[in-house]
Amino acid sequence: MSEKMWGGRFAAGTDSLVEAFTASIQVDRRLYAEDIRGSMAHARMLGRVGVLTEAEAEAIVTGLAQVQQEIVEDRLPFVDALEDIHMHVESRLTEIIGDVGKKLHTGRSRNDQVATDLRLYTRGCLDDLVQGLQHLQNVFIDLAEREVETILPGLTHMQVAQPVSFGHHCMAYVEMFHRDTQRLFDARRRVNVLPLGAAALAGTTFPIDRWDVARQLGFEAVAENSLDAVSDRDFVMEVLSDLAILAVHLSRLSEELILWMSAPFGFIDLPDGFCTGSSIMPQKKNPDVAEIIRGKSGRVIGDLVAILVLMKGQPLAYNRDNQEDKETFFDALDQMRASVEIMGRMLPGLQTRPAVMRAQAERGFATATDLADYLVRKGLPFRDAHAVVGRAVRLAQERNIGLEAMPLADLQALSPLIGREVYEVLVLEGSLAARDHLGGTAPRQVQAAILRARERLQREAL
Ligand code: ARG
């Protein structure tokens, strides 16, 4: 007979290659705490409903605590022969407390067990990630407050468009990371559902109390259908989708940091502790952290695609394919947690170069729209105003000067509506201040947005 815990019906042992190939312990060992917590809850429940005696349940819970201690202290060897974390815990439990340990698996299967472990683990990761994202929002809000008055050439099509406040730009990321936080919050409700009790796929013949287990483990709901409970990995797909969106946000931010720090831009400097040098070019200071975070997005998007394709062809209920859900999922969770954390540490040290940003905004005719709006206020239809200003820009470009340096007579030759006060609207600060409505870049509005974002964070803090 095979030595395996499931070996009764096998005449021969497992091929050694197969043993190594099917084992998941190196990946799922990180679920040990959740596995033990879930087993304790299951054993206590079995004791309460009378499937086990109270003394048996007690012995199992005490034994499990010892297994946990051994794993924490790195004293439990992990071996392929025991396949996964569930088998390791159960077999060590039985070594410690004897035959009573063999009763733990009553009314349960590894199928509902692994689903439970993974949901518990995911819930913990979501809470950590939400905290990290809330911190990152705070970092951006502080940066925005510092740079409310700093002028940045706002771009569309990567061409200078209109001046914005650097603080306003920072607050755009607060909005993105706020939505990321909301998405994870929302996913948490669907993650926090108990599969245990579904057993292999059909439920169990024992009089279990699933709500008892749910309450012990902090689940808000109990999965309604046993087949779905063991085979559903929607929660992995959903969280991975959210992580992929987050990764894209972090990547866009990284791209901006990288561009802004390059010599042709020269808008910012990142702290030395977060950059590295070149082994050949002595002058180099490279924004590697931002580059690596930008690179992580490819990985996390790949992780999402992996789970989608993994699930696509699977009939109900549990299939061993599902074991492949963890490696990529853990990867995405790890990478995003680390990226959010390091971004939150790097950004407070970001230094802006306001004079450079200002000069670029001036060179790019960033106040052209302001001039058009000025003519509209003087009664010219917008389309006509657009054409007048277009001609003014062409003229200024030929002379290699900014709009604000154009002599009044030349401007008036283009439109008699233009008066001396036109120069006020051509000033970058005036352009910012004029966009004075909810969501606009006027410093007053950015201040108000900062206040609202702080209040929102306070309300939503975990
Ligand atoms: N290691 C497995 C997984 O991650 C646990 C469940 C295995 N169930 C089974 N019947 N072989 O999915």
Short mmCIF file of C-alpha atoms and ligand atoms in Angstrom, two decimals:
data_model
loop_
_atom_site.label_atom_id
_atom_site.label_comp_id
_atom_site.label_asym_id
_atom_site.label_seq_id
_atom_site.Cartn_x
_atom_site.Cartn_y
_atom_site.Cartn_z
CA MET A 1 0.00 0.00 0.00
CA SER A 2 1.10 3.59 -0.65
CA GLU A 3 2.36 5.51 2.38
CA LYS A 4 0.24 8.54 1.53
CA MET A 5 -2.53 9.85 3.77
CA TRP A 6 -4.82 9.06 0.84
CA GLY A 7 -2.96 5.84 -0.08
CA GLY A 8 -5.52 3.16 0.84
CA ARG A 9 -6.66 2.35 -2.67
CA PHE A 10 -3.16 2.51 -4.18
CA ALA A 11 -1.11 -0.64 -4.61
CA ALA A 12 2.07 1.17 -5.69
CA GLY A 13 3.81 4.31 -4.44
CA THR A 14 3.95 7.63 -6.26
CA ASP A 15 6.60 8.17 -8.91
CA SER A 16 9.23 10.50 -7.47
CA LEU A 17 8.96 12.91 -10.39
CA VAL A 18 5.20 13.08 -9.90
CA GLU A 19 5.67 13.72 -6.21
CA ALA A 20 7.86 16.73 -6.90
CA PHE A 21 5.65 17.89 -9.77
CA THR A 22 2.37 17.84 -7.86
CA ALA A 23 3.66 19.17 -4.55
CA SER A 24 2.65 22.74 -3.76
CA ILE A 25 4.22 23.07 -0.33
CA GLN A 26 6.89 25.55 -1.41
CA VAL A 27 4.14 27.91 -2.54
CA ASP A 28 1.32 27.28 -0.07
CA ARG A 29 3.48 27.06 3.06
CA ARG A 30 2.82 30.73 3.54
CA LEU A 31 -0.81 29.84 4.30
CA TYR A 32 0.16 28.01 7.48
CA ALA A 33 -1.33 30.50 9.93
CA GLU A 34 -4.64 30.65 8.05
CA ASP A 35 -4.68 26.86 7.68
CA ILE A 36 -4.23 26.36 11.40
CA ARG A 37 -6.74 29.05 12.29
CA GLY A 38 -9.30 27.43 10.01
CA SER A 39 -8.60 23.98 11.47
CA MET A 40 -9.00 25.24 15.01
CA ALA A 41 -12.36 26.77 14.15
CA HIS A 42 -13.46 23.57 12.43
CA ALA A 43 -12.41 21.41 15.40
CA ARG A 44 -14.14 23.67 17.93
CA MET A 45 -17.32 23.55 15.87
CA LEU A 46 -17.13 19.74 15.62
CA GLY A 47 -16.81 19.67 19.41
CA ARG A 48 -19.83 21.92 19.90
CA VAL A 49 -22.13 19.95 17.59
CA GLY A 50 -21.04 16.65 19.18
CA VAL A 51 -19.21 15.10 16.23
CA LEU A 52 -16.10 15.20 18.43
CA THR A 53 -16.09 15.18 22.22
CA GLU A 54 -15.16 18.48 23.84
CA ALA A 55 -11.96 16.82 25.07
CA GLU A 56 -11.02 15.71 21.55
CA ALA A 57 -11.63 19.16 20.14
CA GLU A 58 -9.58 20.66 22.93
CA ALA A 59 -6.69 18.26 22.27
CA ILE A 60 -6.73 19.12 18.57
CA VAL A 61 -6.74 22.87 19.21
CA THR A 62 -3.85 22.57 21.67
CA GLY A 63 -1.91 20.35 19.27
CA LEU A 64 -2.48 22.78 16.41
CA ALA A 65 -1.09 25.61 18.52
CA GLN A 66 2.07 23.58 18.97
CA VAL A 67 2.34 22.90 15.23
CA GLN A 68 2.04 26.62 14.65
CA GLN A 69 4.81 27.29 17.14
CA GLU A 70 7.08 24.81 15.37
CA ILE A 71 6.45 26.42 11.98
CA VAL A 72 7.04 29.91 13.35
CA GLU A 73 10.34 28.74 14.79
CA ASP A 74 11.21 27.04 11.52
CA ARG A 75 11.39 23.63 13.16
CA LEU A 76 8.92 21.80 10.91
CA PRO A 77 10.61 20.40 7.80
CA PHE A 78 8.62 20.86 4.59
CA VAL A 79 8.81 17.88 2.26
CA ASP A 80 7.29 17.11 -1.14
CA ALA A 81 6.03 13.75 0.09
CA LEU A 82 3.46 15.62 2.20
CA GLU A 83 2.30 17.66 -0.83
CA ASP A 84 0.88 20.78 0.72
CA ILE A 85 0.46 22.81 3.88
CA HIS A 86 -2.77 21.03 4.83
CA MET A 87 -1.06 17.62 4.93
CA HIS A 88 1.94 18.97 6.78
CA VAL A 89 -0.17 20.46 9.52
CA GLU A 90 -2.42 17.43 9.89
CA SER A 91 0.37 14.87 9.90
CA ARG A 92 2.44 16.81 12.43
CA LEU A 93 -0.67 17.24 14.58
CA THR A 94 -1.18 13.49 14.60
CA GLU A 95 2.46 12.90 15.49
CA ILE A 96 2.05 15.22 18.46
CA ILE A 97 -1.37 14.25 19.85
CA GLY A 98 -1.75 10.74 18.43
CA ASP A 99 -4.86 9.18 16.89
CA VAL A 100 -7.20 12.03 17.89
CA GLY A 101 -5.39 14.11 15.27
CA LYS A 102 -6.81 11.82 12.61
CA LYS A 103 -10.31 13.04 13.48
CA LEU A 104 -9.64 16.65 12.46
CA HIS A 105 -10.49 16.05 8.82
CA THR A 106 -14.01 14.80 9.65
CA GLY A 107 -16.63 16.51 7.47
CA ARG A 108 -14.02 18.46 5.56
CA SER A 109 -11.96 18.21 2.37
CA ARG A 110 -8.80 19.91 1.25
CA ASN A 111 -10.96 21.49 -1.42
CA ASP A 112 -13.00 23.61 0.97
CA GLN A 113 -9.99 23.91 3.25
CA VAL A 114 -7.71 25.50 0.68
CA ALA A 115 -10.46 27.85 -0.48
CA THR A 116 -10.95 28.94 3.13
CA ASP A 117 -7.23 29.43 3.74
CA LEU A 118 -6.83 31.48 0.59
CA ARG A 119 -9.78 33.72 1.40
CA LEU A 120 -8.47 34.36 4.90
CA TYR A 121 -5.03 35.13 3.54
CA THR A 122 -6.40 37.41 0.84
CA ARG A 123 -8.46 39.31 3.39
CA GLY A 124 -5.32 40.04 5.43
CA CYS A 125 -3.42 41.18 2.33
CA LEU A 126 -6.27 43.49 1.31
CA ASP A 127 -6.22 45.13 4.71
CA ASP A 128 -2.45 45.67 4.53
CA LEU A 129 -2.66 46.99 1.01
CA VAL A 130 -5.49 49.37 1.82
CA GLN A 131 -3.41 50.78 4.67
CA GLY A 132 -0.42 51.19 2.38
CA LEU A 133 -2.56 52.96 -0.20
CA GLN A 134 -4.03 55.26 2.42
CA HIS A 135 -0.53 56.17 3.49
CA LEU A 136 0.46 56.81 -0.12
CA GLN A 137 -2.52 59.13 -0.51
CA ASN A 138 -1.37 61.04 2.57
CA VAL A 139 2.11 61.36 1.12
CA PHE A 140 0.68 62.81 -2.10
CA ILE A 141 -1.60 65.17 -0.20
CA ASP A 142 1.38 66.50 1.79
CA LEU A 143 3.33 66.95 -1.42
CA ALA A 144 0.38 68.72 -3.02
CA GLU A 145 0.13 71.08 -0.07
CA ARG A 146 3.83 71.93 -0.36
CA GLU A 147 3.53 72.57 -4.12
CA VAL A 148 0.14 74.25 -4.46
CA GLU A 149 1.69 77.37 -5.99
CA THR A 150 4.36 75.59 -8.06
CA ILE A 151 3.73 75.92 -11.77
CA LEU A 152 4.03 72.85 -13.96
CA PRO A 153 3.46 72.86 -17.72
CA GLY A 154 0.43 70.62 -18.11
CA LEU A 155 0.69 68.36 -21.14
CA THR A 156 -1.68 66.80 -23.63
CA HIS A 157 -0.24 64.72 -26.46
CA MET A 158 3.04 65.24 -24.54
CA GLN A 159 2.97 68.85 -25.80
CA VAL A 160 2.70 71.87 -23.52
CA ALA A 161 -1.01 72.56 -23.09
CA GLN A 162 -1.88 74.78 -20.11
CA PRO A 163 -0.13 75.57 -16.85
CA VAL A 164 -1.28 73.62 -13.83
CA SER A 165 -0.17 73.59 -10.25
CA PHE A 166 2.21 70.78 -9.36
CA GLY A 167 -0.01 70.23 -6.33
CA HIS A 168 -3.02 69.76 -8.61
CA HIS A 169 -1.07 67.13 -10.50
CA CYS A 170 -0.27 65.35 -7.23
CA MET A 171 -3.95 65.38 -6.32
CA ALA A 172 -4.74 63.54 -9.56
CA TYR A 173 -2.82 60.59 -8.14
CA VAL A 174 -4.70 60.88 -4.86
CA GLU A 175 -7.90 60.33 -6.86
CA MET A 176 -6.43 57.28 -8.62
CA PHE A 177 -5.15 55.69 -5.44
CA HIS A 178 -8.42 56.48 -3.72
CA ARG A 179 -10.32 54.56 -6.37
CA ASP A 180 -7.83 51.70 -6.03
CA THR A 181 -8.50 51.66 -2.31
CA GLN A 182 -12.26 51.68 -2.88
CA ARG A 183 -12.01 48.78 -5.31
CA LEU A 184 -10.08 46.69 -2.79
CA PHE A 185 -12.53 47.61 -0.02
CA ASP A 186 -15.36 46.53 -2.24
CA ALA A 187 -13.68 43.26 -3.23
CA ARG A 188 -13.16 42.48 0.46
CA ARG A 189 -16.90 41.86 0.96
CA ARG A 190 -16.88 39.16 -1.71
CA VAL A 191 -13.62 37.68 -0.43
CA ASN A 192 -14.97 37.46 3.10
CA VAL A 193 -17.28 34.48 2.56
CA LEU A 194 -16.80 31.06 4.17
CA PRO A 195 -16.42 28.04 1.84
CA LEU A 196 -15.80 25.50 4.62
CA GLY A 197 -18.60 22.97 4.96
CA ALA A 198 -18.74 22.34 1.22
CA ALA A 199 -16.31 19.48 1.86
CA ALA A 200 -15.14 17.90 -1.43
CA LEU A 201 -18.03 19.33 -3.47
CA ALA A 202 -21.42 18.17 -2.21
CA GLY A 203 -21.40 19.00 1.49
CA THR A 204 -21.06 16.54 4.36
CA THR A 205 -23.21 13.99 6.19
CA PHE A 206 -22.25 15.45 9.60
CA PRO A 207 -24.46 17.98 11.40
CA ILE A 208 -22.03 20.88 10.96
CA ASP A 209 -22.70 24.47 11.97
CA ARG A 210 -21.20 26.63 9.25
CA TRP A 211 -22.20 29.91 10.86
CA ASP A 212 -20.30 28.92 13.99
CA VAL A 213 -17.14 28.54 11.90
CA ALA A 214 -17.87 31.75 9.98
CA ARG A 215 -18.20 33.73 13.20
CA GLN A 216 -14.98 32.30 14.61
CA LEU A 217 -13.07 33.27 11.49
CA GLY A 218 -14.65 36.69 11.00
CA PHE A 219 -16.41 35.79 7.73
CA GLU A 220 -19.42 37.98 6.95
CA ALA A 221 -21.24 35.31 4.96
CA VAL A 222 -21.35 31.59 4.25
CA ALA A 223 -21.04 30.35 0.67
CA GLU A 224 -24.54 29.34 -0.49
CA ASN A 225 -23.63 26.51 -2.84
CA SER A 226 -21.13 23.75 -2.10
CA LEU A 227 -20.09 23.22 -5.72
CA ASP A 228 -19.44 26.91 -6.17
CA ALA A 229 -17.74 27.22 -2.79
CA VAL A 230 -14.91 24.83 -3.69
CA SER A 231 -14.45 25.84 -7.32
CA ASP A 232 -14.98 29.60 -7.25
CA ARG A 233 -11.87 31.68 -7.77
CA ASP A 234 -13.73 34.86 -8.76
CA PHE A 235 -12.26 36.53 -5.73
CA VAL A 236 -8.74 35.87 -7.00
CA MET A 237 -9.64 37.18 -10.45
CA GLU A 238 -11.32 40.23 -8.94
CA VAL A 239 -8.49 41.15 -6.61
CA LEU A 240 -5.96 40.55 -9.38
CA SER A 241 -7.95 42.86 -11.66
CA ASP A 242 -7.83 45.52 -8.98
CA LEU A 243 -4.10 44.94 -8.54
CA ALA A 244 -3.52 45.20 -12.28
CA ILE A 245 -5.29 48.57 -12.35
CA LEU A 246 -3.23 49.69 -9.36
CA ALA A 247 -0.08 48.50 -11.13
CA VAL A 248 -1.02 50.58 -14.16
CA HIS A 249 -1.47 53.66 -11.97
CA LEU A 250 1.89 53.10 -10.33
CA SER A 251 3.45 52.60 -13.73
CA ARG A 252 2.06 55.85 -15.10
CA LEU A 253 3.35 57.67 -12.05
CA SER A 254 6.75 56.02 -12.44
CA GLU A 255 6.91 57.02 -16.07
CA GLU A 256 6.29 60.65 -15.12
CA LEU A 257 8.93 60.58 -12.42
CA ILE A 258 11.44 59.09 -14.85
CA LEU A 259 10.71 61.69 -17.52
CA TRP A 260 10.70 64.57 -15.06
CA MET A 261 14.07 63.54 -13.65
CA SER A 262 15.72 63.25 -17.06
CA ALA A 263 18.02 66.10 -18.13
CA PRO A 264 15.79 67.29 -21.03
CA PHE A 265 12.97 67.86 -18.52
CA GLY A 266 14.87 68.56 -15.31
CA PHE A 267 11.64 69.18 -13.38
CA ILE A 268 12.45 67.15 -10.27
CA ASP A 269 15.13 65.36 -8.35
CA LEU A 270 14.58 62.13 -6.44
CA PRO A 271 16.44 61.41 -3.21
CA ASP A 272 19.85 59.72 -3.52
CA GLY A 273 18.75 56.83 -1.32
CA PHE A 274 16.23 55.81 -3.98
CA CYS A 275 18.46 56.09 -7.04
CA THR A 276 21.51 54.18 -8.23
CA GLY A 277 24.58 54.95 -10.30
CA SER A 278 26.13 53.46 -13.40
CA SER A 279 29.16 51.17 -13.37
CA ILE A 280 30.62 52.96 -16.39
CA MET A 281 29.14 56.49 -16.57
CA PRO A 282 30.24 58.43 -13.51
CA GLN A 283 27.67 61.19 -13.97
CA LYS A 284 24.63 58.93 -13.83
CA LYS A 285 21.91 59.01 -11.20
CA ASN A 286 19.19 56.65 -12.31
CA PRO A 287 15.60 56.46 -11.02
CA ASP A 288 15.72 52.66 -10.73
CA VAL A 289 12.95 52.38 -8.16
CA ALA A 290 10.50 54.05 -10.51
CA GLU A 291 11.75 51.96 -13.42
CA ILE A 292 11.32 48.71 -11.53
CA ILE A 293 7.83 49.69 -10.39
CA ARG A 294 6.97 50.50 -14.01
CA GLY A 295 8.32 47.06 -14.89
CA LYS A 296 6.22 45.34 -12.21
CA SER A 297 3.06 46.34 -14.05
CA GLY A 298 3.93 43.91 -16.86
CA ARG A 299 4.30 41.17 -14.30
CA VAL A 300 1.05 41.90 -12.48
CA ILE A 301 -0.95 42.17 -15.71
CA GLY A 302 0.56 38.80 -16.62
CA ASP A 303 -0.54 37.41 -13.24
CA LEU A 304 -4.11 38.54 -13.98
CA VAL A 305 -4.08 36.92 -17.42
CA ALA A 306 -2.74 33.70 -15.88
CA ILE A 307 -5.69 33.32 -13.48
CA LEU A 308 -8.25 34.23 -16.13
CA VAL A 309 -6.92 31.58 -18.48
CA LEU A 310 -6.52 29.09 -15.62
CA MET A 311 -10.23 29.34 -14.81
CA LYS A 312 -11.58 29.63 -18.33
CA GLY A 313 -11.86 25.97 -19.25
CA GLN A 314 -12.67 24.44 -15.89
CA PRO A 315 -15.85 22.42 -15.39
CA LEU A 316 -17.35 22.25 -11.87
CA ALA A 317 -16.27 21.54 -9.24
CA TYR A 318 -12.71 21.48 -7.87
CA ASN A 319 -9.91 20.61 -10.29
CA ARG A 320 -6.26 20.33 -9.43
CA ASP A 321 -5.62 23.15 -11.90
CA ASN A 322 -6.76 25.40 -9.10
CA GLN A 323 -3.54 24.71 -7.24
CA GLU A 324 -1.89 26.91 -9.87
CA ASP A 325 -3.87 29.94 -8.66
CA LYS A 326 -1.50 30.81 -5.85
CA GLU A 327 1.93 31.45 -7.28
CA THR A 328 0.93 34.27 -9.57
CA PHE A 329 -1.60 35.66 -7.09
CA PHE A 330 0.99 35.79 -4.30
CA ASP A 331 3.42 37.37 -6.72
CA ALA A 332 1.02 40.18 -7.56
CA LEU A 333 0.13 40.75 -3.90
CA ASP A 334 3.83 40.83 -2.91
CA GLN A 335 4.87 43.12 -5.73
CA MET A 336 2.08 45.61 -5.18
CA ARG A 337 2.56 45.71 -1.44
CA ALA A 338 6.28 46.39 -1.89
CA SER A 339 5.73 48.95 -4.67
CA VAL A 340 3.16 50.94 -2.69
CA GLU A 341 5.41 50.93 0.35
CA ILE A 342 8.57 52.06 -1.43
CA MET A 343 6.71 54.75 -3.39
CA GLY A 344 5.36 56.07 -0.09
CA ARG A 345 8.87 56.26 1.26
CA MET A 346 10.50 57.85 -1.77
CA LEU A 347 8.04 60.61 -2.62
CA PRO A 348 8.40 62.79 0.49
CA GLY A 349 12.02 63.34 -0.64
CA LEU A 350 11.02 64.52 -4.12
CA GLN A 351 12.39 68.01 -4.89
CA THR A 352 10.82 70.19 -7.56
CA ARG A 353 12.70 72.69 -9.75
CA PRO A 354 10.06 75.42 -10.14
CA ALA A 355 12.19 77.71 -12.32
CA VAL A 356 12.74 74.99 -14.93
CA MET A 357 9.06 74.02 -15.02
CA ARG A 358 8.09 77.67 -15.34
CA ALA A 359 10.45 78.29 -18.22
CA GLN A 360 9.08 75.28 -20.09
CA ALA A 361 5.50 76.48 -19.59
CA GLU A 362 6.46 79.89 -21.01
CA ARG A 363 8.22 78.42 -24.01
CA GLY A 364 5.16 76.33 -24.83
CA PHE A 365 2.62 79.20 -25.07
CA ALA A 366 0.75 77.65 -22.16
CA THR A 367 -1.51 80.70 -21.75
CA ALA A 368 -2.82 80.70 -25.34
CA THR A 369 -6.22 79.42 -24.20
CA ASP A 370 -6.35 82.20 -21.62
CA LEU A 371 -5.91 84.74 -24.41
CA ALA A 372 -8.71 83.11 -26.40
CA ASP A 373 -10.98 83.15 -23.34
CA TYR A 374 -10.11 86.85 -22.87
CA LEU A 375 -11.30 87.62 -26.40
CA VAL A 376 -14.48 85.64 -25.81
CA ARG A 377 -15.19 87.77 -22.77
CA LYS A 378 -14.78 90.79 -25.06
CA GLY A 379 -17.53 89.43 -27.29
CA LEU A 380 -15.68 87.40 -29.93
CA PRO A 381 -17.13 83.91 -30.64
CA PHE A 382 -14.75 81.25 -29.35
CA ARG A 383 -13.93 79.82 -32.80
CA ASP A 384 -12.85 83.29 -34.04
CA ALA A 385 -10.87 83.90 -30.87
CA HIS A 386 -9.11 80.57 -31.41
CA ALA A 387 -8.04 81.70 -34.90
CA VAL A 388 -6.77 85.10 -33.69
CA VAL A 389 -4.66 83.50 -30.97
CA GLY A 390 -3.36 80.92 -33.43
CA ARG A 391 -1.99 83.77 -35.54
CA ALA A 392 -0.51 85.41 -32.46
CA VAL A 393 1.28 82.18 -31.57
CA ARG A 394 2.67 81.89 -35.09
CA LEU A 395 4.01 85.42 -34.90
CA ALA A 396 5.55 84.88 -31.47
CA GLN A 397 7.12 81.65 -32.63
CA GLU A 398 8.71 83.38 -35.63
CA ARG A 399 10.26 85.93 -33.27
CA ASN A 400 11.18 83.26 -30.76
CA ILE A 401 9.39 85.00 -27.87
CA GLY A 402 6.51 84.19 -25.55
CA LEU A 403 3.00 85.65 -25.95
CA GLU A 404 3.58 87.83 -22.90
CA ALA A 405 6.56 89.48 -24.70
CA MET A 406 4.54 90.49 -27.78
CA PRO A 407 4.20 94.31 -28.13
CA LEU A 408 0.65 95.55 -27.60
CA ALA A 409 0.50 97.11 -31.06
CA ASP A 410 1.20 93.76 -32.71
CA LEU A 411 -1.50 92.05 -30.67
CA GLN A 412 -3.95 94.82 -31.48
CA ALA A 413 -3.18 94.43 -35.17
CA LEU A 414 -4.55 90.90 -34.84
CA SER A 415 -7.65 92.02 -32.94
CA PRO A 416 -8.71 95.54 -31.98
CA LEU A 417 -10.53 94.02 -28.99
CA ILE A 418 -7.20 93.53 -27.22
CA GLY A 419 -6.41 96.10 -24.54
CA ARG A 420 -3.48 96.83 -22.25
CA GLU A 421 -4.86 94.58 -19.48
CA VAL A 422 -4.32 91.55 -21.74
CA TYR A 423 -0.92 90.96 -20.16
CA GLU A 424 -2.61 89.98 -16.90
CA VAL A 425 -4.18 86.93 -18.52
CA LEU A 426 -0.89 85.96 -20.15
CA VAL A 427 0.82 85.52 -16.78
CA LEU A 428 1.09 81.88 -15.70
CA GLU A 429 -0.13 82.58 -12.16
CA GLY A 430 -3.17 84.37 -13.55
CA SER A 431 -3.94 81.40 -15.75
CA LEU A 432 -3.94 79.07 -12.75
CA ALA A 433 -5.94 81.38 -10.53
CA ALA A 434 -8.58 81.84 -13.23
CA ARG A 435 -9.54 78.15 -13.20
CA ASP A 436 -11.39 78.71 -10.00
CA HIS A 437 -14.10 76.07 -9.79
CA LEU A 438 -14.51 72.63 -8.27
CA GLY A 439 -11.86 70.37 -9.79
CA GLY A 440 -9.90 73.28 -11.28
CA THR A 441 -6.20 74.04 -10.82
CA ALA A 442 -6.55 77.41 -9.03
CA PRO A 443 -4.48 77.24 -5.81
CA ARG A 444 -7.63 78.08 -3.85
CA GLN A 445 -9.40 75.07 -5.36
CA VAL A 446 -6.42 72.77 -4.84
CA GLN A 447 -6.36 73.79 -1.18
CA ALA A 448 -10.04 72.92 -0.93
CA ALA A 449 -9.45 69.59 -2.68
CA ILE A 450 -6.66 68.82 -0.22
CA LEU A 451 -9.00 69.51 2.68
CA ARG A 452 -11.68 67.25 1.22
CA ALA A 453 -9.18 64.48 0.52
CA ARG A 454 -7.89 64.62 4.09
CA GLU A 455 -11.42 64.41 5.47
CA ARG A 456 -12.24 61.53 3.15
CA LEU A 457 -9.17 59.62 4.31
CA GLN A 458 -10.05 60.21 7.92
CA ARG A 459 -13.57 58.90 7.33
CA GLU A 460 -12.37 55.81 5.49
CA ALA A 461 -9.32 54.95 7.59
CA LEU A 462 -9.25 51.28 8.60
N1 ARG B 1 -2.84 21.86 -2.80
C1 ARG B 1 -4.18 21.85 -3.26
C2 ARG B 1 -4.55 23.20 -3.87
O1 ARG B 1 -3.86 24.13 -3.67
C3 ARG B 1 -5.10 21.56 -2.13
C4 ARG B 1 -6.37 20.86 -2.53
C5 ARG B 1 -6.06 19.55 -3.11
N2 ARG B 1 -7.22 18.73 -3.21
C6 ARG B 1 -7.14 17.54 -3.79
N3 ARG B 1 -8.20 16.85 -3.80
N4 ARG B 1 -6.04 17.06 -4.28
O2 ARG B 1 -5.54 23.35 -4.57
#
